[in-house]
mmCIF file of C-alpha atoms in Angstrom:
data_model
loop_
_atom_site.group_PDB
_atom_site.id
_atom_site.type_symbol
_atom_site.label_atom_id
_atom_site.label_comp_id
_atom_site.label_asym_id
_atom_site.label_seq_id
_atom_site.Cartn_x
_atom_site.Cartn_y
_atom_site.Cartn_z
ATOM 1 C CA MET O 1 -7.511 5.094 -7.426
ATOM 2 C CA ALA O 2 -8.186 1.631 -8.840
ATOM 3 C CA TYR O 3 -11.928 2.154 -8.421
ATOM 4 C CA ASP O 4 -11.701 5.543 -10.135
ATOM 5 C CA ARG O 5 -9.920 3.930 -13.078
ATOM 6 C CA TYR O 6 -12.456 1.095 -13.106
ATOM 7 C CA VAL O 7 -15.383 3.505 -13.318
ATOM 8 C CA ALA O 8 -13.644 5.695 -15.922
ATOM 9 C CA ILE O 9 -12.948 2.729 -18.212
ATOM 10 C CA CYS O 10 -15.765 0.268 -17.537
ATOM 11 C CA ARG O 11 -18.650 2.688 -16.845
ATOM 12 C CA PRO O 12 -17.641 5.989 -18.490
ATOM 13 C CA LEU O 13 -21.179 7.249 -19.045
ATOM 14 C CA HIS O 14 -21.967 6.842 -15.339
ATOM 15 C CA TYR O 15 -18.687 8.335 -14.076
ATOM 16 C CA GLY O 16 -20.192 11.598 -12.813
ATOM 17 C CA THR O 17 -22.921 9.767 -10.919
ATOM 18 C CA ILE O 18 -20.785 7.006 -9.420
ATOM 19 C CA MET O 19 -17.732 9.121 -8.574
ATOM 20 C CA SER O 20 -19.669 11.960 -6.983
ATOM 21 C CA SER O 21 -18.037 14.182 -4.402
ATOM 22 C CA ARG O 22 -19.935 12.270 -1.713
ATOM 23 C CA ALA O 23 -18.492 8.928 -2.904
ATOM 24 C CA CYS O 24 -14.981 10.411 -3.015
ATOM 25 C CA VAL O 25 -15.350 11.755 0.531
ATOM 26 C CA LYS O 26 -16.515 8.328 1.752
ATOM 27 C CA MET O 27 -13.582 6.546 0.101
ATOM 28 C CA ALA O 28 -11.081 9.092 1.429
ATOM 29 C CA ALA O 29 -12.576 8.849 4.922
ATOM 30 C CA ALA O 30 -12.346 5.044 4.841
ATOM 31 C CA ALA O 31 -8.702 5.207 3.743
ATOM 32 C CA TRP O 32 -7.821 7.804 6.393
ATOM 33 C CA ALA O 33 -9.701 5.940 9.143
ATOM 34 C CA SER O 34 -8.043 2.602 8.388
ATOM 35 C CA GLY O 35 -4.622 4.246 8.151
ATOM 36 C CA PHE O 36 -5.189 6.113 11.406
ATOM 37 C CA LEU O 37 -6.336 2.941 13.190
ATOM 38 C CA ASP O 38 -3.313 1.010 11.980
ATOM 39 C CA ALA O 39 -0.917 3.814 12.943
ATOM 40 C CA LEU O 40 -2.568 4.203 16.344
ATOM 41 C CA LEU O 41 -2.229 0.495 17.131
ATOM 42 C CA HIS O 42 1.428 0.403 16.103
ATOM 43 C CA THR O 43 2.220 3.630 17.974
ATOM 44 C CA ALA O 44 0.589 2.388 21.175
ATOM 45 C CA ASN O 45 2.507 -0.881 20.912
ATOM 46 C CA THR O 46 5.776 0.942 20.221
ATOM 47 C CA PHE O 47 5.431 3.210 23.262
ATOM 48 C CA SER O 48 4.709 0.230 25.510
ATOM 49 C CA ILE O 49 7.917 -1.615 24.558
ATOM 50 C CA PRO O 50 10.832 -1.183 26.990
ATOM 51 C CA LEU O 51 14.100 -0.388 25.197
ATOM 52 C CA CYS O 52 17.277 -1.783 26.723
ATOM 53 C CA GLN O 53 19.747 -1.424 23.853
ATOM 54 C CA GLY O 54 19.656 2.380 23.618
ATOM 55 C CA ASN O 55 17.414 4.469 21.450
ATOM 56 C CA VAL O 56 19.497 4.855 18.283
ATOM 57 C CA VAL O 57 17.702 3.436 15.272
ATOM 58 C CA GLU O 58 19.877 2.459 12.313
ATOM 59 C CA GLN O 59 17.458 3.936 9.791
ATOM 60 C CA PHE O 60 16.374 7.332 8.606
ATOM 61 C CA PHE O 61 13.016 6.935 10.400
ATOM 62 C CA CYS O 62 11.674 4.846 13.266
ATOM 63 C CA GLU O 63 10.449 1.738 11.541
ATOM 64 C CA ILE O 64 8.792 -1.005 13.583
ATOM 65 C CA PRO O 65 11.243 -3.841 12.830
ATOM 66 C CA GLN O 66 14.144 -1.545 13.773
ATOM 67 C CA ILE O 67 12.491 -0.563 17.063
ATOM 68 C CA LEU O 68 11.841 -4.234 17.888
ATOM 69 C CA LYS O 69 15.581 -4.892 17.537
ATOM 70 C CA LEU O 70 16.152 -2.439 20.427
ATOM 71 C CA SER O 71 13.540 -4.048 22.676
ATOM 72 C CA CYS O 72 14.552 -6.157 25.644
ATOM 73 C CA SER O 73 11.115 -7.671 26.178
ATOM 74 C CA ASP O 74 9.507 -10.493 24.289
ATOM 75 C CA SER O 75 7.074 -8.357 22.312
ATOM 76 C CA TYR O 76 6.942 -10.804 19.447
ATOM 77 C CA LEU O 77 3.346 -11.959 20.013
ATOM 78 C CA ARG O 78 1.968 -8.432 20.338
ATOM 79 C CA GLU O 79 3.717 -7.352 17.176
ATOM 80 C CA VAL O 80 2.570 -10.458 15.315
ATOM 81 C CA GLY O 81 -0.994 -9.560 16.287
ATOM 82 C CA LEU O 82 -0.553 -6.039 14.965
ATOM 83 C CA VAL O 83 1.077 -7.280 11.781
ATOM 84 C CA VAL O 84 -1.908 -9.606 11.271
ATOM 85 C CA VAL O 85 -4.302 -6.640 11.665
ATOM 86 C CA SER O 86 -2.194 -4.605 9.230
ATOM 87 C CA LEU O 87 -2.059 -7.476 6.763
ATOM 88 C CA CYS O 88 -5.848 -7.816 6.906
ATOM 89 C CA LEU O 89 -6.212 -4.125 6.043
ATOM 90 C CA VAL O 90 -3.616 -4.323 3.275
ATOM 91 C CA PHE O 91 -4.983 -7.617 1.951
ATOM 92 C CA GLY O 92 -8.513 -6.187 1.786
ATOM 93 C CA CYS O 93 -7.265 -3.199 -0.200
ATOM 94 C CA PHE O 94 -5.102 -5.438 -2.373
ATOM 95 C CA ILE O 95 -8.014 -7.729 -3.238
ATOM 96 C CA PHE O 96 -10.153 -4.696 -4.093
ATOM 97 C CA ILE O 97 -7.385 -3.359 -6.374
ATOM 98 C CA VAL O 98 -6.876 -6.731 -8.057
ATOM 99 C CA LEU O 99 -10.603 -7.188 -8.684
ATOM 100 C CA SER O 100 -10.845 -3.664 -10.070
ATOM 101 C CA TYR O 101 -7.948 -4.259 -12.437
ATOM 102 C CA VAL O 102 -9.308 -7.626 -13.583
ATOM 103 C CA GLN O 103 -12.513 -5.829 -14.568
ATOM 104 C CA ILE O 104 -10.501 -3.028 -16.212
ATOM 105 C CA PHE O 105 -8.293 -5.370 -18.235
ATOM 106 C CA THR O 106 -11.308 -7.415 -19.295
ATOM 107 C CA ALA O 107 -12.998 -4.241 -20.562
ATOM 108 C CA VAL O 108 -9.828 -2.884 -22.187
ATOM 109 C CA LEU O 109 -9.199 -6.091 -24.106
ATOM 110 C CA ARG O 110 -12.691 -5.733 -25.607
ATOM 111 C CA ILE O 111 -11.865 -2.266 -27.022
ATOM 112 C CA PRO O 112 -11.670 -2.709 -30.799
ATOM 113 C CA SER O 113 -9.069 -0.035 -31.585
ATOM 114 C CA GLU O 114 -5.445 -0.457 -30.631
ATOM 115 C CA GLN O 115 -5.192 3.267 -29.890
ATOM 116 C CA GLY O 116 -8.063 2.988 -27.396
ATOM 117 C CA ARG O 117 -6.468 -0.014 -25.696
ATOM 118 C CA HIS O 118 -3.123 1.782 -25.525
ATOM 119 C CA LYS O 119 -4.717 4.874 -23.965
ATOM 120 C CA ALA O 120 -6.556 2.801 -21.348
ATOM 121 C CA PHE O 121 -3.471 0.750 -20.465
ATOM 122 C CA SER O 122 -1.279 3.845 -20.255
ATOM 123 C CA MET O 123 -3.757 5.316 -17.782
ATOM 124 C CA CYS O 124 -3.715 2.223 -15.528
ATOM 125 C CA LEU O 125 -0.249 0.737 -15.635
ATOM 126 C CA PRO O 126 1.646 3.515 -13.769
ATOM 127 C CA HIS O 127 -0.759 3.245 -10.814
ATOM 128 C CA LEU O 128 -0.479 -0.520 -10.834
ATOM 129 C CA ALA O 129 3.337 -0.312 -10.940
ATOM 130 C CA VAL O 130 3.499 2.013 -7.916
ATOM 131 C CA VAL O 131 1.031 -0.092 -5.928
ATOM 132 C CA SER O 132 2.993 -3.249 -6.759
ATOM 133 C CA LEU O 133 6.286 -1.640 -5.732
ATOM 134 C CA CYS O 134 4.853 -0.366 -2.459
ATOM 135 C CA VAL O 135 3.069 -3.591 -1.497
ATOM 136 C CA SER O 136 5.882 -5.961 -2.489
ATOM 137 C CA THR O 137 8.648 -4.026 -0.742
ATOM 138 C CA ALA O 138 6.548 -3.445 2.392
ATOM 139 C CA MET O 139 5.703 -7.148 2.554
ATOM 140 C CA PHE O 140 9.377 -8.013 2.133
ATOM 141 C CA ALA O 141 10.364 -5.544 4.866
ATOM 142 C CA TYR O 142 7.870 -6.852 7.404
ATOM 143 C CA LEU O 143 7.728 -10.541 6.559
ATOM 144 C CA LYS O 144 11.344 -11.372 5.754
ATOM 145 C CA PRO O 145 13.175 -13.729 8.128
ATOM 146 C CA PRO O 146 15.653 -12.062 10.499
ATOM 147 C CA SER O 147 18.494 -14.007 8.867
ATOM 148 C CA LEU O 148 18.081 -11.836 5.736
ATOM 149 C CA SER O 149 18.331 -8.624 7.720
ATOM 150 C CA SER O 150 21.226 -6.267 7.104
ATOM 151 C CA PRO O 151 21.297 -2.490 7.693
ATOM 152 C CA ALA O 152 21.924 -1.728 4.018
ATOM 153 C CA LEU O 153 19.128 -4.008 2.782
ATOM 154 C CA ASP O 154 16.708 -2.699 5.429
ATOM 155 C CA LEU O 155 17.471 0.881 4.399
ATOM 156 C CA LEU O 156 17.054 0.121 0.693
ATOM 157 C CA VAL O 157 13.710 -1.606 1.239
ATOM 158 C CA ALA O 158 12.493 1.209 3.511
ATOM 159 C CA VAL O 159 13.358 3.801 0.873
ATOM 160 C CA LEU O 160 11.616 1.760 -1.827
ATOM 161 C CA TYR O 161 8.289 1.620 -0.008
ATOM 162 C CA ALA O 162 8.352 4.850 2.003
ATOM 163 C CA VAL O 163 10.026 7.366 -0.317
ATOM 164 C CA VAL O 164 9.729 6.225 -3.933
ATOM 165 C CA PRO O 165 5.894 5.913 -4.262
ATOM 166 C CA PRO O 166 5.124 9.402 -2.869
ATOM 167 C CA THR O 167 7.926 10.844 -4.990
ATOM 168 C CA VAL O 168 6.604 9.414 -8.255
ATOM 169 C CA ASN O 169 2.920 10.067 -7.471
ATOM 170 C CA PRO O 170 2.919 13.568 -9.056
ATOM 171 C CA LEU O 171 4.391 12.107 -12.226
ATOM 172 C CA ILE O 172 1.707 9.424 -12.399
ATOM 173 C CA TYR O 173 -1.391 11.373 -11.502
#
């Protein structure tokens, strides 16, 4: 989405050529493949963890930190490895988004009319807000120290990154 906005604002005359159906398919395939790989790694790790404290998760879905609380084995190192892989994927996407928006804001600030700047910013800021909400709450959920963990806070954070962004997507796009 950030690249689409970048091309629409910074290279509008080349939009049809750059954002061809082939380019969109490649970007969607890369997103799906990286998401599938990450989900597959976490699922395989989850199914290999022995549970000794029952199988009731105090959430509305089976989230990794909640499942680790039920584990009786020391799966910390395996999960840290998977979190590092996930963070590399997320960090790569995040850097790409940040670089795209730096280019966008640089181009928008060069637009002479205030109406043009307002239109460009209004097109970009909702996407940036949703991405920021999703990334910041997910990072907080997975990287917070266990001492900050409480069922209510865990549930709130899970809702913020798992439910709110997909819910507001139709309003944004």
